[in-house]
CSV table of C-alpha atoms and ligand atoms in Angstrom, one decimal:
chain,number,residue,atom,x,y,z
A,119,MET,CA,-21.7,7.0,18.1
A,120,PRO,CA,-23.1,6.4,14.6
A,121,ILE,CA,-22.1,3.3,12.7
A,122,LEU,CA,-19.5,4.4,10.1
A,123,LEU,CA,-20.2,3.2,6.6
A,124,LYS,CA,-17.1,2.5,4.5
A,125,ASN,CA,-15.6,1.1,7.7
A,126,LEU,CA,-17.3,-2.3,7.7
A,127,THR,CA,-17.7,-5.2,5.3
A,128,ALA,CA,-21.2,-6.0,4.1
A,129,ASP,CA,-21.4,-8.9,6.5
A,130,GLN,CA,-20.4,-6.7,9.4
A,131,LEU,CA,-22.8,-4.1,8.3
A,132,GLN,CA,-25.6,-6.6,8.2
A,133,ALA,CA,-24.8,-7.8,11.7
A,134,ARG,CA,-24.8,-4.3,13.1
A,135,LEU,CA,-28.0,-3.2,11.2
A,136,ALA,CA,-30.0,-6.5,11.6
A,137,PRO,CA,-32.1,-4.9,14.4
A,138,ALA,CA,-33.1,-2.2,11.9
A,139,GLY,CA,-34.4,-4.8,9.5
A,140,VAL,CA,-31.4,-5.0,7.2
A,141,THR,CA,-31.1,-8.4,5.6
A,142,PRO,CA,-27.9,-9.7,3.9
A,143,ARG,CA,-29.2,-8.7,0.5
A,144,LEU,CA,-30.0,-5.2,1.7
A,145,ALA,CA,-26.6,-4.9,3.4
A,146,ARG,CA,-24.9,-5.6,0.0
A,147,LEU,CA,-27.2,-3.0,-1.7
A,148,LEU,CA,-26.3,-0.5,1.0
A,149,GLN,CA,-22.6,-1.3,0.6
A,150,ALA,CA,-22.8,-0.9,-3.2
A,151,ALA,CA,-24.6,2.4,-2.9
A,152,VAL,CA,-22.2,3.9,-0.4
A,153,LEU,CA,-19.0,2.7,-1.9
A,154,ARG,CA,-19.9,3.3,-5.6
A,155,ARG,CA,-22.1,6.4,-5.3
A,156,GLY,CA,-21.3,7.8,-1.9
A,157,ALA,CA,-24.9,7.9,-0.7
A,158,LEU,CA,-27.6,5.7,0.8
A,159,PRO,CA,-29.9,4.1,-1.8
A,160,ALA,CA,-32.9,6.1,-3.0
A,161,ALA,CA,-36.0,5.5,-0.9
A,162,ALA,CA,-37.8,2.2,-1.6
A,163,ALA,CA,-35.2,1.3,-4.2
A,164,ASN,CA,-34.5,-2.4,-4.7
A,165,GLY,CA,-36.6,-3.7,-1.8
A,166,PHE,CA,-35.6,-1.1,0.8
A,167,SER,CA,-38.7,0.1,2.6
A,168,THR,CA,-38.8,3.8,3.6
A,169,ARG,CA,-39.1,2.6,7.2
A,170,VAL,CA,-35.9,0.5,7.1
A,171,LEU,CA,-34.1,3.2,5.2
A,172,ASN,CA,-35.0,5.9,7.7
A,173,ARG,CA,-33.8,3.6,10.5
A,174,VAL,CA,-30.5,3.1,8.7
A,175,ARG,CA,-30.2,6.8,8.1
A,176,ALA,CA,-30.7,7.5,11.8
A,177,LEU,CA,-28.1,4.9,12.9
A,178,THR,CA,-25.3,5.5,10.4
A,179,ALA,CA,-22.9,8.2,9.0
A,180,ILE,CA,-21.0,8.3,5.7
A,181,PRO,CA,-17.5,9.7,6.5
A,182,VAL,CA,-15.7,11.6,3.8
A,183,LEU,CA,-12.1,12.7,3.5
A,184,THR,CA,-11.3,16.3,2.9
A,185,LEU,CA,-9.2,16.9,-0.3
A,186,VAL,CA,-6.5,19.4,0.7
A,187,GLU,CA,-4.5,19.4,-2.5
A,188,GLN,CA,-4.3,17.6,-5.8
A,189,VAL,CA,-1.4,17.9,-8.3
A,190,VAL,CA,-1.0,16.2,-11.6
A,191,SER,CA,2.4,15.7,-13.2
A,192,PRO,CA,2.6,17.3,-16.7
A,193,THR,CA,5.4,14.8,-17.5
A,194,ASP,CA,4.0,11.4,-16.7
A,195,GLY,CA,0.4,11.8,-15.6
A,196,PHE,CA,1.0,10.7,-12.0
A,197,ALA,CA,-1.3,12.5,-9.6
A,198,ARG,CA,-0.7,13.3,-5.9
A,199,TYR,CA,-3.5,13.9,-3.5
A,200,VAL,CA,-3.3,15.3,0.0
A,201,PHE,CA,-6.1,14.3,2.3
A,202,ARG,CA,-7.3,15.1,5.8
A,203,GLY,CA,-9.5,12.5,7.6
A,204,ASP,CA,-10.8,12.2,11.1
A,205,GLY,CA,-8.1,14.5,12.7
A,206,PRO,CA,-5.7,17.3,11.7
A,207,GLU,CA,-3.0,15.0,10.3
A,208,LEU,CA,-2.5,15.1,6.5
A,209,PHE,CA,-1.7,12.0,4.4
A,210,GLU,CA,-1.2,11.3,0.7
A,211,ALA,CA,-2.3,9.0,-2.0
A,212,VAL,CA,-0.9,8.7,-5.6
A,213,ARG,CA,-2.9,7.9,-8.8
A,214,ILE,CA,-0.6,5.8,-11.0
A,215,PRO,CA,-1.7,5.7,-14.7
A,216,LEU,CA,-1.4,2.3,-16.5
A,217,LEU,CA,-2.0,3.6,-20.0
A,218,HIS,CA,0.2,1.2,-22.1
A,219,ARG,CA,-2.8,-0.8,-23.3
A,220,PRO,CA,-5.0,1.7,-25.2
A,221,ASP,CA,-7.9,-0.7,-25.2
A,222,ASP,CA,-7.8,-1.0,-21.4
A,223,PRO,CA,-6.5,2.2,-19.8
A,224,LYS,CA,-6.7,2.0,-16.0
A,225,PHE,CA,-5.2,3.4,-12.7
A,226,VAL,CA,-3.6,1.9,-9.7
A,227,VAL,CA,-3.9,3.9,-6.4
A,228,CYS,CA,-1.0,4.0,-4.0
A,229,VAL,CA,-2.6,4.6,-0.6
A,230,SER,CA,-1.3,5.6,2.9
A,231,SER,CA,-2.0,3.4,5.9
A,232,GLN,CA,-0.6,5.8,8.5
A,233,ALA,CA,0.0,9.5,8.7
A,234,GLY,CA,3.8,9.6,8.9
A,235,CYS,CA,5.8,6.5,9.7
A,236,ALA,CA,7.7,5.3,12.8
A,237,LEU,CA,10.2,3.2,11.0
A,238,GLY,CA,12.6,5.9,9.9
A,239,CYS,CA,14.2,4.3,6.8
A,240,VAL,CA,17.0,6.8,6.1
A,241,PHE,CA,16.2,7.1,2.4
A,242,CYS,CA,12.5,7.9,2.9
A,243,ALA,CA,11.1,11.4,3.4
A,244,THR,CA,8.0,9.9,5.2
A,245,GLY,CA,10.3,8.2,7.6
A,246,ARG,CA,12.0,11.5,8.5
A,247,MET,CA,8.5,13.0,9.4
A,248,GLY,CA,8.1,10.5,12.2
A,249,PHE,CA,4.8,8.8,13.2
A,250,GLN,CA,1.6,10.7,13.6
A,251,ARG,CA,-1.2,8.1,13.8
A,252,ASN,CA,-2.8,5.1,12.3
A,253,LEU,CA,-5.5,5.6,9.7
A,254,ALA,CA,-8.9,4.0,10.1
A,255,ALA,CA,-10.1,1.5,7.5
A,256,TRP,CA,-12.6,4.0,6.1
A,257,GLU,CA,-9.8,6.6,5.7
A,258,ILE,CA,-7.9,4.1,3.5
A,259,VAL,CA,-10.9,3.0,1.5
A,260,ASP,CA,-12.0,6.6,0.9
A,261,GLN,CA,-8.6,7.4,-0.7
A,262,VAL,CA,-9.5,5.0,-3.4
A,263,ILE,CA,-13.2,6.1,-3.7
A,264,ARG,CA,-12.2,9.8,-4.0
A,265,ILE,CA,-9.6,9.2,-6.6
A,266,GLN,CA,-11.9,6.8,-8.5
A,267,ALA,CA,-14.6,9.5,-8.5
A,268,GLY,CA,-12.5,12.0,-10.4
A,269,ALA,CA,-10.7,9.6,-12.7
A,270,PRO,CA,-11.3,9.2,-16.4
A,271,HIS,CA,-10.5,5.4,-16.2
A,272,PRO,CA,-11.3,2.7,-13.7
A,273,VAL,CA,-9.1,2.0,-10.7
A,274,ARG,CA,-8.1,-1.7,-11.0
A,275,GLY,CA,-5.4,-2.0,-8.4
A,276,VAL,CA,-4.3,-0.7,-5.0
A,277,VAL,CA,-0.8,-0.7,-3.5
A,278,PHE,CA,-0.1,0.0,0.1
A,279,MET,CA,3.2,1.9,-0.6
A,280,GLY,CA,2.2,5.4,0.5
A,281,MET,CA,2.9,6.8,3.9
A,282,GLY,CA,3.3,4.3,6.8
A,283,GLU,CA,4.0,0.6,7.5
A,284,PRO,CA,0.8,-1.3,6.7
A,285,LEU,CA,1.6,-4.2,9.0
A,286,LEU,CA,1.9,-1.8,12.0
A,287,ASN,CA,-1.8,-0.9,11.4
A,288,TYR,CA,-2.7,-4.5,10.7
A,289,ASP,CA,-6.4,-4.6,11.7
A,290,ALA,CA,-7.5,-1.5,9.8
A,291,VAL,CA,-5.4,-2.4,6.8
A,292,MET,CA,-6.8,-5.9,6.5
A,293,LEU,CA,-10.4,-4.6,7.0
A,294,ALA,CA,-9.7,-2.0,4.2
A,295,VAL,CA,-8.5,-4.8,2.0
A,296,ARG,CA,-11.6,-6.8,2.6
A,297,ILE,CA,-13.9,-3.8,1.9
A,298,LEU,CA,-12.0,-2.8,-1.3
A,299,SER,CA,-12.2,-6.4,-2.7
A,300,GLU,CA,-15.9,-7.1,-1.9
A,301,PRO,CA,-17.7,-7.9,-5.2
A,302,CYS,CA,-20.7,-5.8,-4.1
A,303,GLY,CA,-18.5,-2.7,-3.6
A,304,LEU,CA,-15.4,-1.6,-5.4
A,305,ALA,CA,-14.6,-5.2,-6.5
A,306,ILE,CA,-10.8,-4.7,-6.7
A,307,ALA,CA,-9.5,-8.2,-7.0
A,308,GLY,CA,-7.4,-9.4,-4.1
A,309,LYS,CA,-4.5,-10.2,-6.3
A,310,ALA,CA,-4.6,-6.6,-7.6
A,311,ILE,CA,-4.0,-5.4,-4.0
A,312,THR,CA,-0.3,-5.3,-2.8
A,313,LEU,CA,1.0,-4.7,0.7
A,314,SER,CA,4.5,-3.4,1.0
A,315,THR,CA,6.2,-4.0,4.3
A,316,ALA,CA,9.6,-3.3,5.8
A,317,GLY,CA,9.3,-6.7,7.5
A,318,ILE,CA,7.3,-6.7,10.8
A,319,VAL,CA,7.8,-10.4,11.5
A,320,PRO,CA,4.9,-11.2,13.9
A,321,ALA,CA,2.4,-9.4,11.6
A,322,LEU,CA,3.9,-11.2,8.6
A,323,ARG,CA,3.2,-14.6,10.3
A,324,ARG,CA,-0.3,-13.5,11.0
A,325,PHE,CA,-0.7,-12.5,7.4
A,326,THR,CA,0.5,-15.9,6.3
A,327,ALA,CA,-1.9,-17.6,8.7
A,328,GLU,CA,-4.9,-15.6,7.5
A,329,ARG,CA,-4.2,-16.5,3.8
A,330,LEU,CA,-5.5,-13.2,2.4
A,331,ALA,CA,-5.4,-13.1,-1.4
A,332,CYS,CA,-3.5,-9.9,-1.6
A,333,ARG,CA,0.1,-9.8,-2.7
A,334,LEU,CA,3.1,-9.0,-0.5
A,335,VAL,CA,6.3,-7.0,-1.2
A,336,VAL,CA,9.1,-7.0,1.4
A,337,SER,CA,11.4,-4.0,1.3
A,338,LEU,CA,14.8,-5.6,1.9
A,339,ASN,CA,17.4,-3.2,0.4
A,340,SER,CA,20.4,-5.1,1.8
A,341,ALA,CA,21.2,-8.7,2.6
A,342,ASP,CA,23.9,-7.6,5.1
A,343,PRO,CA,22.2,-7.1,8.5
A,344,ARG,CA,24.7,-4.4,9.6
A,345,GLN,CA,24.2,-2.4,6.4
A,346,ARG,CA,20.4,-3.0,6.5
A,347,ARG,CA,20.3,-1.8,10.1
A,348,ALA,CA,22.1,1.5,9.0
A,349,LEU,CA,19.5,2.0,6.3
A,350,MET,CA,16.4,0.6,8.0
A,351,PRO,CA,16.3,0.8,11.8
A,352,VAL,CA,13.5,-1.8,11.8
A,353,GLU,CA,16.3,-4.3,11.4
A,354,ALA,CA,17.1,-4.0,15.2
A,355,ALA,CA,13.6,-5.2,16.2
A,356,HIS,CA,13.1,-7.7,13.3
A,357,PRO,CA,16.5,-9.0,12.1
A,358,THR,CA,17.0,-10.2,8.6
A,359,ALA,CA,17.5,-13.8,9.7
A,360,GLU,CA,14.0,-13.9,11.4
A,361,LEU,CA,12.5,-12.1,8.5
A,362,LEU,CA,13.8,-14.7,6.1
A,363,THR,CA,12.5,-17.5,8.3
A,364,ALA,CA,9.0,-15.9,8.2
A,365,LEU,CA,9.3,-15.5,4.4
A,366,ARG,CA,10.2,-19.2,4.0
A,367,GLU,CA,7.1,-20.0,6.1
A,368,TYR,CA,5.0,-17.7,3.9
A,369,HIS,CA,6.3,-19.5,0.8
A,370,ALA,CA,5.7,-22.9,2.3
A,371,ALA,CA,2.1,-22.0,3.3
A,372,THR,CA,1.0,-20.2,0.2
A,373,GLY,CA,3.3,-21.5,-2.6
A,374,ARG,CA,3.8,-17.9,-3.7
A,375,ARG,CA,7.1,-16.5,-4.9
A,376,VAL,CA,8.3,-13.8,-2.5
A,377,THR,CA,8.7,-10.3,-4.0
A,378,LEU,CA,11.6,-8.3,-2.5
A,379,ALA,CA,12.0,-4.6,-3.2
A,380,TRP,CA,15.5,-3.1,-3.5
A,381,THR,CA,15.8,0.7,-3.3
A,382,MET,CA,18.9,1.4,-5.4
A,383,LEU,CA,21.4,3.6,-3.5
A,384,SER,CA,24.4,4.4,-5.6
A,385,GLY,CA,27.7,3.3,-4.0
A,386,ILE,CA,25.9,1.6,-1.1
A,387,ASN,CA,23.9,-1.5,-2.0
A,388,MET,CA,24.8,-1.9,-5.7
A,389,ARG,CA,28.1,-3.8,-5.5
A,390,ALA,CA,28.7,-7.4,-6.7
A,391,GLN,CA,29.1,-8.4,-3.1
A,392,ASP,CA,25.5,-7.1,-2.4
A,393,ALA,CA,24.2,-9.4,-5.2
A,394,ARG,CA,26.2,-12.3,-3.8
A,395,ALA,CA,24.9,-11.7,-0.3
A,396,LEU,CA,21.4,-11.6,-1.5
A,397,ALA,CA,21.8,-14.9,-3.4
A,398,GLU,CA,23.2,-16.5,-0.3
A,399,LEU,CA,20.5,-15.2,2.0
A,400,THR,CA,17.6,-16.3,-0.2
A,401,ARG,CA,19.1,-19.7,-1.3
A,402,GLY,CA,16.3,-22.2,-1.9
A,403,LEU,CA,13.6,-19.6,-1.5
A,404,PRO,CA,11.8,-18.6,-4.8
A,405,VAL,CA,12.0,-14.8,-5.0
A,406,LYS,CA,11.5,-12.0,-7.5
A,407,LEU,CA,13.4,-8.7,-7.2
A,408,ASP,CA,12.0,-5.3,-7.8
A,409,LEU,CA,14.6,-2.6,-8.4
A,410,ILE,CA,13.5,1.0,-7.6
A,411,ALA,CA,15.8,4.0,-8.0
A,412,VAL,CA,16.0,6.1,-4.8
A,413,ASN,CA,14.2,9.5,-4.8
A,414,ASP,CA,15.9,11.7,-2.3
A,415,PRO,CA,15.5,15.5,-2.7
A,416,THR,CA,18.0,16.1,0.1
A,417,GLY,CA,20.8,14.7,-2.2
A,418,ARG,CA,22.1,12.4,0.5
A,419,PHE,CA,21.3,9.3,-1.6
A,420,ARG,CA,21.7,9.1,-5.3
A,421,PRO,CA,20.2,6.7,-7.9
A,422,PRO,CA,22.8,4.6,-9.7
A,423,PRO,CA,24.1,5.9,-13.0
A,424,PRO,CA,23.5,3.5,-16.0
A,425,GLY,CA,26.9,1.7,-15.7
A,426,GLU,CA,26.5,0.9,-12.0
A,427,LEU,CA,22.9,-0.3,-12.6
A,428,SER,CA,23.9,-2.6,-15.5
A,429,ALA,CA,26.9,-4.0,-13.5
A,430,PHE,CA,24.5,-4.8,-10.6
A,431,ARG,CA,22.0,-6.4,-12.9
A,432,ASP,CA,24.8,-8.6,-14.3
A,433,ALA,CA,25.9,-9.6,-10.8
A,434,LEU,CA,22.3,-10.4,-9.9
A,435,ARG,CA,21.9,-12.5,-13.0
A,436,ALA,CA,25.1,-14.4,-12.3
A,437,HIS,CA,24.4,-15.1,-8.6
A,438,LEU,CA,20.7,-14.8,-7.9
A,439,GLY,CA,19.1,-16.4,-10.9
A,440,ALA,CA,15.7,-15.0,-10.1
A,441,PRO,CA,13.4,-12.7,-12.1
A,442,ILE,CA,14.4,-9.0,-11.8
A,443,ALA,CA,12.1,-6.1,-12.6
A,444,ARG,CA,13.0,-2.5,-12.8
A,445,ARG,CA,10.1,-0.5,-11.3
A,446,TYR,CA,9.4,3.0,-12.6
A,447,SER,CA,8.7,5.3,-9.8
A,448,GLY,CA,6.9,8.2,-11.4
A,449,GLY,CA,5.7,11.6,-10.3
A,450,GLN,CA,9.1,12.9,-9.2
A,451,ASP,CA,8.3,16.4,-10.5
A,452,ILE,CA,5.3,16.6,-8.1
A,453,GLN,CA,6.9,14.8,-5.1
A,454,ALA,CA,4.7,11.8,-5.7
A,455,ALA,CA,7.5,9.2,-6.3
A,456,CYS,CA,8.4,6.4,-3.9
A,457,GLY,CA,10.0,7.8,-0.7
A,458,MET,CA,8.9,11.4,-1.3
A,459,LEU,CA,5.6,11.6,0.4
A,460,THR,CA,5.5,14.2,3.2
A,461,ALA,CA,2.0,15.7,2.9
A,462,GLY,CA,3.6,19.0,2.1
A,463,ARG,CA,6.0,19.0,5.0
A,464,ARG,CA,9.5,19.9,4.2
A,465,PRO,CA,11.6,16.9,5.2
A,466,ALA,CA,14.5,17.4,7.7
A,467,VAL,CA,17.8,17.0,6.0
B,252,SF4,FE1,8.1,4.0,6.6
B,252,SF4,FE2,8.0,2.8,4.2
B,252,SF4,FE3,9.3,5.1,4.5
B,252,SF4,FE4,10.3,2.9,5.6
B,252,SF4,S1,10.1,3.4,3.4
B,252,SF4,S2,10.1,5.0,6.6
B,252,SF4,S3,8.5,1.8,6.2
B,252,SF4,S4,7.0,4.7,4.7
């Protein structure tokens, strides 16, 4: 089996290729050439002898995703990509434009960590697909490389909010985070990488212990365990009470405020009592709340009309007293918005 480039950090690469004469400096050059230009360095460039380069070439392979489909929204510039990796399963990534600063236009890439998802959140089209497989680290990294290659502005951030639950593919996701943030490679700052989880408690504790620089968002959606269980079956395995304990540990260990995501479902989790329950659940824990309107093409769930949204915000201000942000979920017209990714499969209604 060849050594897969894009699937190792520079240190790991050096350890594997040391017998071929690759020093730490050459490993960093190799990593830079592969991640930034998609090819091994030119012969004899930067201290690589032809002999070493030939040995590296014989021992390694550069895997590349197949781009199956690319669609750009004419309304908001979001772009959706469908990829195939090392298998027949399809998965998606979304290019999110951050163009509000004309002197610093940039993109964030929303990547998938799995093909499909096992967690079955009822408001999510990916969840209705079921689980297909975990992606390898290189399949995550190459989503960013491929999107960067065709982008008019740099990619400055990565969010794990595409298909899949990143903490159920922990090792590959954390390896991908390390590769994406290496200064010799794509150099995406750790704090510009966000993992979004439905709350896999043991993996959350591991994440806390490992102190990675990346940000964490926890998809809560309800502070009432019975209601949460009806929306997110993961509640049965990892109950809200345990999740909150793990989040208090995370805050104690890192000092970071915990970001909670709230998919707004009209008539379901938008009442004053939902705001009060959230305030009660998180008492003493510094949180920040991201509000995201649901995108459900089946029509089963609807986003709140303006009056319901403003009443909920008022209740949150009165009871929670934490920062609240309304997150724009773009690309609805091209099925790229949060909760809509199915890699072209028609979701079951
Ligand atoms: Fe999986 Fe996230 Fe969809 Fe839930 S919302 S089913 S965790 S992809």
